[in-house]
Short mmCIF file of C-alpha atoms in Angstrom, two decimals:
data_model
loop_
_atom_site.label_atom_id
_atom_site.label_comp_id
_atom_site.label_asym_id
_atom_site.label_seq_id
_atom_site.Cartn_x
_atom_site.Cartn_y
_atom_site.Cartn_z
CA UNK A 763 91.22 67.32 162.11
CA UNK A 764 91.90 71.11 161.28
CA UNK A 765 92.14 71.94 157.66
CA UNK A 766 95.79 73.46 156.88
CA UNK A 767 95.76 77.07 155.72
CA UNK A 768 95.52 78.01 152.35
CA UNK A 769 99.01 79.16 150.69
CA UNK A 770 99.38 82.46 149.54
CA UNK A 771 99.45 81.55 145.93
CA UNK A 772 96.35 79.29 146.42
CA UNK A 773 94.38 82.38 147.98
CA UNK A 774 95.46 84.84 144.93
CA UNK A 775 94.59 81.76 142.34
CA UNK A 776 91.64 83.44 140.44
CA UNK A 777 88.61 81.68 139.32
CA UNK A 778 88.86 79.42 135.99
CA UNK A 779 86.65 82.05 134.08
CA UNK A 780 88.82 85.10 135.11
CA UNK A 781 90.10 85.35 131.52
CA UNK A 782 87.07 85.11 129.82
CA UNK A 783 85.42 87.76 131.72
CA UNK A 784 88.36 90.00 131.00
CA UNK A 785 88.05 89.27 127.60
CA UNK A 786 84.48 89.97 127.22
CA UNK A 787 85.03 93.50 129.22
CA UNK A 788 87.46 94.02 126.62
CA UNK A 789 85.34 93.71 123.84
CA UNK A 790 82.49 95.60 125.57
CA UNK A 791 84.58 98.43 126.35
CA UNK A 792 86.06 98.66 123.14
CA UNK A 793 82.90 98.32 121.38
CA UNK A 794 81.17 101.25 123.21
CA UNK A 795 84.35 103.53 123.85
CA UNK A 796 86.87 102.64 121.47
CA UNK A 797 90.37 102.04 122.12
CA UNK A 798 91.25 105.47 122.79
CA UNK A 799 89.10 105.92 125.95
CA UNK A 800 89.66 102.45 127.21
CA UNK A 801 92.72 101.72 130.13
CA UNK A 802 93.48 98.31 131.61
CA UNK A 803 92.17 99.86 134.97
CA UNK A 804 88.74 100.14 133.30
CA UNK A 805 88.74 96.83 132.05
CA UNK A 806 89.58 95.54 135.39
CA UNK A 807 86.54 97.70 136.87
CA UNK A 808 84.04 96.32 134.06
CA UNK A 809 84.85 92.54 134.83
CA UNK A 810 84.79 93.76 138.48
CA UNK A 811 88.34 92.34 139.18
CA UNK A 812 91.16 94.04 140.31
CA UNK A 813 93.81 95.81 137.98
CA UNK A 814 96.62 93.06 138.93
CA UNK A 815 94.90 90.34 138.10
CA UNK A 816 94.68 91.40 134.33
CA UNK A 817 98.36 90.97 134.16
CA UNK A 818 97.91 87.50 135.88
CA UNK A 819 96.68 86.14 131.90
CA UNK A 820 98.27 88.73 130.37
CA UNK A 821 101.47 90.33 130.06
CA UNK A 822 100.26 93.34 128.94
CA UNK A 823 97.83 95.44 127.08
CA UNK A 824 99.02 94.55 123.71
CA UNK A 825 98.55 90.30 124.73
CA UNK A 826 94.94 91.82 125.78
CA UNK A 827 94.21 92.87 122.43
CA UNK A 828 95.77 90.34 120.61
CA UNK A 829 93.32 87.81 122.57
CA UNK A 830 90.44 89.72 121.97
CA UNK A 831 90.97 89.57 118.51
CA UNK A 832 91.42 86.04 118.54
CA UNK A 833 87.97 85.39 120.22
CA UNK A 834 86.34 87.15 117.13
CA UNK A 835 87.70 84.34 114.51
CA UNK A 836 84.97 82.82 114.63
CA UNK A 837 84.58 79.92 112.11
CA UNK A 838 86.74 81.51 109.79
CA UNK A 839 89.74 79.26 110.36
CA UNK A 840 87.61 76.23 109.91
CA UNK A 841 86.08 77.26 106.82
CA UNK A 842 89.58 77.52 105.46
CA UNK A 843 90.99 74.29 106.66
CA UNK A 844 88.06 72.49 104.81
CA UNK A 845 88.76 73.92 102.00
CA UNK A 846 90.96 70.74 100.94
CA UNK A 847 87.29 68.59 101.25
CA UNK A 848 86.00 71.08 99.16
CA UNK A 849 88.35 70.19 95.77
CA UNK A 850 86.32 69.32 92.88
CA UNK A 851 82.97 69.35 94.83
CA UNK A 852 80.11 71.87 94.53
CA UNK A 853 81.31 74.52 92.24
CA UNK A 854 84.00 76.96 92.84
CA UNK A 855 82.35 79.36 92.69
CA UNK A 856 80.11 78.07 95.92
CA UNK A 857 83.04 77.26 97.43
CA UNK A 858 84.45 80.98 97.10
CA UNK A 859 81.27 82.38 98.44
CA UNK A 860 81.83 80.31 101.65
CA UNK A 861 84.98 81.77 101.96
CA UNK A 862 83.88 85.30 101.00
CA UNK A 863 80.97 85.17 104.08
CA UNK A 864 83.34 83.44 106.70
CA UNK A 865 86.20 86.38 105.91
CA UNK A 866 83.45 89.23 105.93
CA UNK A 867 82.11 88.21 109.22
CA UNK A 868 85.71 87.86 110.73
CA UNK A 869 86.74 91.03 108.99
CA UNK A 870 83.40 93.11 110.60
CA UNK A 871 83.94 92.10 113.77
CA UNK A 872 87.78 92.98 114.21
CA UNK A 873 87.80 96.37 111.80
CA UNK A 874 87.09 98.89 114.45
CA UNK A 875 89.59 97.13 116.38
CA UNK A 876 92.30 97.05 114.04
CA UNK A 877 91.78 100.64 112.62
CA UNK A 878 92.07 101.90 116.35
CA UNK A 879 95.40 100.80 116.67
CA UNK A 880 96.44 103.12 114.24
CA UNK A 881 95.83 105.94 117.10
CA UNK A 882 98.59 104.49 119.60
CA UNK A 883 101.67 103.47 117.55
CA UNK A 884 103.32 101.78 120.69
CA UNK A 885 100.34 99.60 121.45
CA UNK A 886 100.33 99.01 117.26
CA UNK A 887 104.03 98.06 117.21
CA UNK A 888 103.86 95.68 120.26
CA UNK A 889 100.61 93.93 118.84
CA UNK A 890 102.73 93.34 115.40
CA UNK A 891 105.30 92.03 117.00
CA UNK A 892 103.34 89.65 118.66
CA UNK A 893 101.51 88.63 115.85
CA UNK A 894 104.90 88.15 113.32
CA UNK A 895 106.25 86.33 116.40
CA UNK A 896 103.22 83.57 116.13
CA UNK A 897 103.06 83.81 112.39
CA UNK A 898 99.53 85.41 112.70
CA UNK A 899 97.90 87.46 109.57
CA UNK A 900 96.68 87.25 106.49
CA UNK A 901 99.11 85.34 105.03
CA UNK A 902 97.94 81.84 106.59
CA UNK A 903 94.53 82.72 104.93
CA UNK A 904 96.21 83.78 101.44
CA UNK A 905 98.18 80.47 101.54
CA UNK A 906 94.99 78.33 102.62
CA UNK A 907 92.91 79.78 99.51
CA UNK A 908 95.68 79.83 96.78
CA UNK A 909 96.51 76.09 97.79
CA UNK A 910 93.01 75.32 96.94
CA UNK A 911 93.02 77.20 93.70
CA UNK A 912 95.96 75.74 92.31
CA UNK A 913 94.22 72.32 93.02
CA UNK A 914 90.94 73.59 91.24
CA UNK A 915 93.39 74.52 88.43
CA UNK A 916 94.95 70.99 87.94
CA UNK A 917 91.05 69.67 87.65
CA UNK A 918 90.27 72.37 85.11
CA UNK A 919 88.16 73.93 86.94
CA UNK A 920 90.07 77.15 87.40
CA UNK A 921 92.33 79.25 84.64
CA UNK A 922 95.87 78.02 84.30
CA UNK A 923 96.40 82.02 83.63
CA UNK A 924 95.34 82.93 87.42
CA UNK A 925 97.67 83.67 89.83
CA UNK A 926 96.12 82.02 92.96
CA UNK A 927 97.98 84.17 95.43
CA UNK A 928 96.28 87.40 94.02
CA UNK A 929 93.08 86.21 93.78
CA UNK A 930 93.48 84.68 97.39
CA UNK A 931 94.43 88.09 97.98
CA UNK A 932 91.62 90.13 96.35
CA UNK A 933 89.13 87.97 97.99
CA UNK A 934 90.70 89.28 101.80
CA UNK A 935 90.83 93.02 100.92
CA UNK A 936 87.05 92.70 99.11
CA UNK A 937 85.54 91.24 102.33
CA UNK A 938 87.89 93.89 104.87
CA UNK A 939 86.60 97.22 102.36
CA UNK A 940 83.38 95.73 102.76
CA UNK A 941 83.14 95.71 106.41
CA UNK A 942 84.99 98.99 106.82
CA UNK A 943 82.49 100.46 104.50
CA UNK A 944 79.59 99.23 106.86
CA UNK A 945 80.87 100.99 109.90
CA UNK A 946 82.19 104.22 108.35
CA UNK A 947 79.13 104.85 106.53
CA UNK A 948 76.43 102.79 108.08
CA UNK A 949 77.35 102.39 111.82
CA UNK A 950 77.67 98.56 111.07
CA UNK A 951 74.25 98.38 110.39
CA UNK A 952 74.30 96.43 106.97
CA UNK A 953 71.75 93.68 106.86
CA UNK A 954 72.87 90.14 106.35
CA UNK A 955 70.88 89.61 103.57
CA UNK A 956 72.64 92.56 101.66
CA UNK A 957 75.91 91.62 102.28
CA UNK A 958 75.55 88.28 101.35
CA UNK A 959 74.44 89.55 98.16
CA UNK A 960 77.53 91.65 97.65
CA UNK A 961 79.77 88.95 98.71
CA UNK A 962 77.99 86.80 95.90
CA UNK A 963 78.55 89.88 93.13
CA UNK A 964 82.34 89.60 94.30
CA UNK A 965 82.31 85.78 93.81
CA UNK A 966 80.97 86.16 90.40
CA UNK A 967 83.23 88.77 89.54
CA UNK A 968 86.11 86.62 90.71
CA UNK A 969 85.05 83.99 88.12
CA UNK A 970 84.70 86.07 84.95
CA UNK A 971 88.96 86.15 85.75
CA UNK A 972 88.73 82.37 86.80
CA UNK A 973 87.14 80.77 84.19
CA UNK A 974 88.97 78.38 82.22
CA UNK A 975 88.74 79.27 78.44
CA UNK A 976 88.59 76.39 75.80
CA UNK A 977 91.57 74.32 75.91
CA UNK A 978 92.60 75.43 79.30
CA UNK A 979 91.25 72.50 81.43
CA UNK A 980 93.47 69.93 82.80
CA UNK A 981 92.50 66.58 84.13
CA UNK A 982 88.78 67.62 84.66
CA UNK A 983 86.98 64.73 85.50
CA UNK A 984 83.93 63.79 83.44
CA UNK A 985 80.89 64.75 84.77
CA UNK A 986 83.02 67.76 86.97
CA UNK A 987 81.03 71.06 88.00
CA UNK A 988 82.50 74.52 86.77
#
């Protein structure tokens, strides 16, 4: 029995990995040439597909850029989601170090892309609008970190005078600044060991203000680590 002719839409159906190929091609070109020199035609050529295939998966360049950013988050969301499990465990400083290291890795990957967006204000506005619509951005990270710190305050492991939201914002500022310095002054070549040492120093500095003063503890369980 003869096989029925494939429909036109079926013939145009892209392979299942095409979206990943386009994202990978975009990452490669952005890293080697920068956002200002990369067009959708360049991306399609790098992925070895027709330019029209790009718009099958992404409405425009802004949506593609946002997908690249999401591809770079690494384990940062998981680290933030695991913070409730760390309440009262290990030391506060150690837990903050874990968050700082994961945030730094994320910021180090996206810093060049984020900065290059300022060279294209129209594209920046589109990406910003999409992020706002999807409730994306540092606000979610600040919320998760500050919720963790408030819980530690109730255990007496963090000073009640500390402002969790401010501490969370400082942590993200430290990691992004560290990433920017590395890219700008060292070309992204700062070693992992040096970066970790700097982040541990940042955690220690934060603990100076977070350490509860005598009589500041609230319900700290016996034997809890501070």
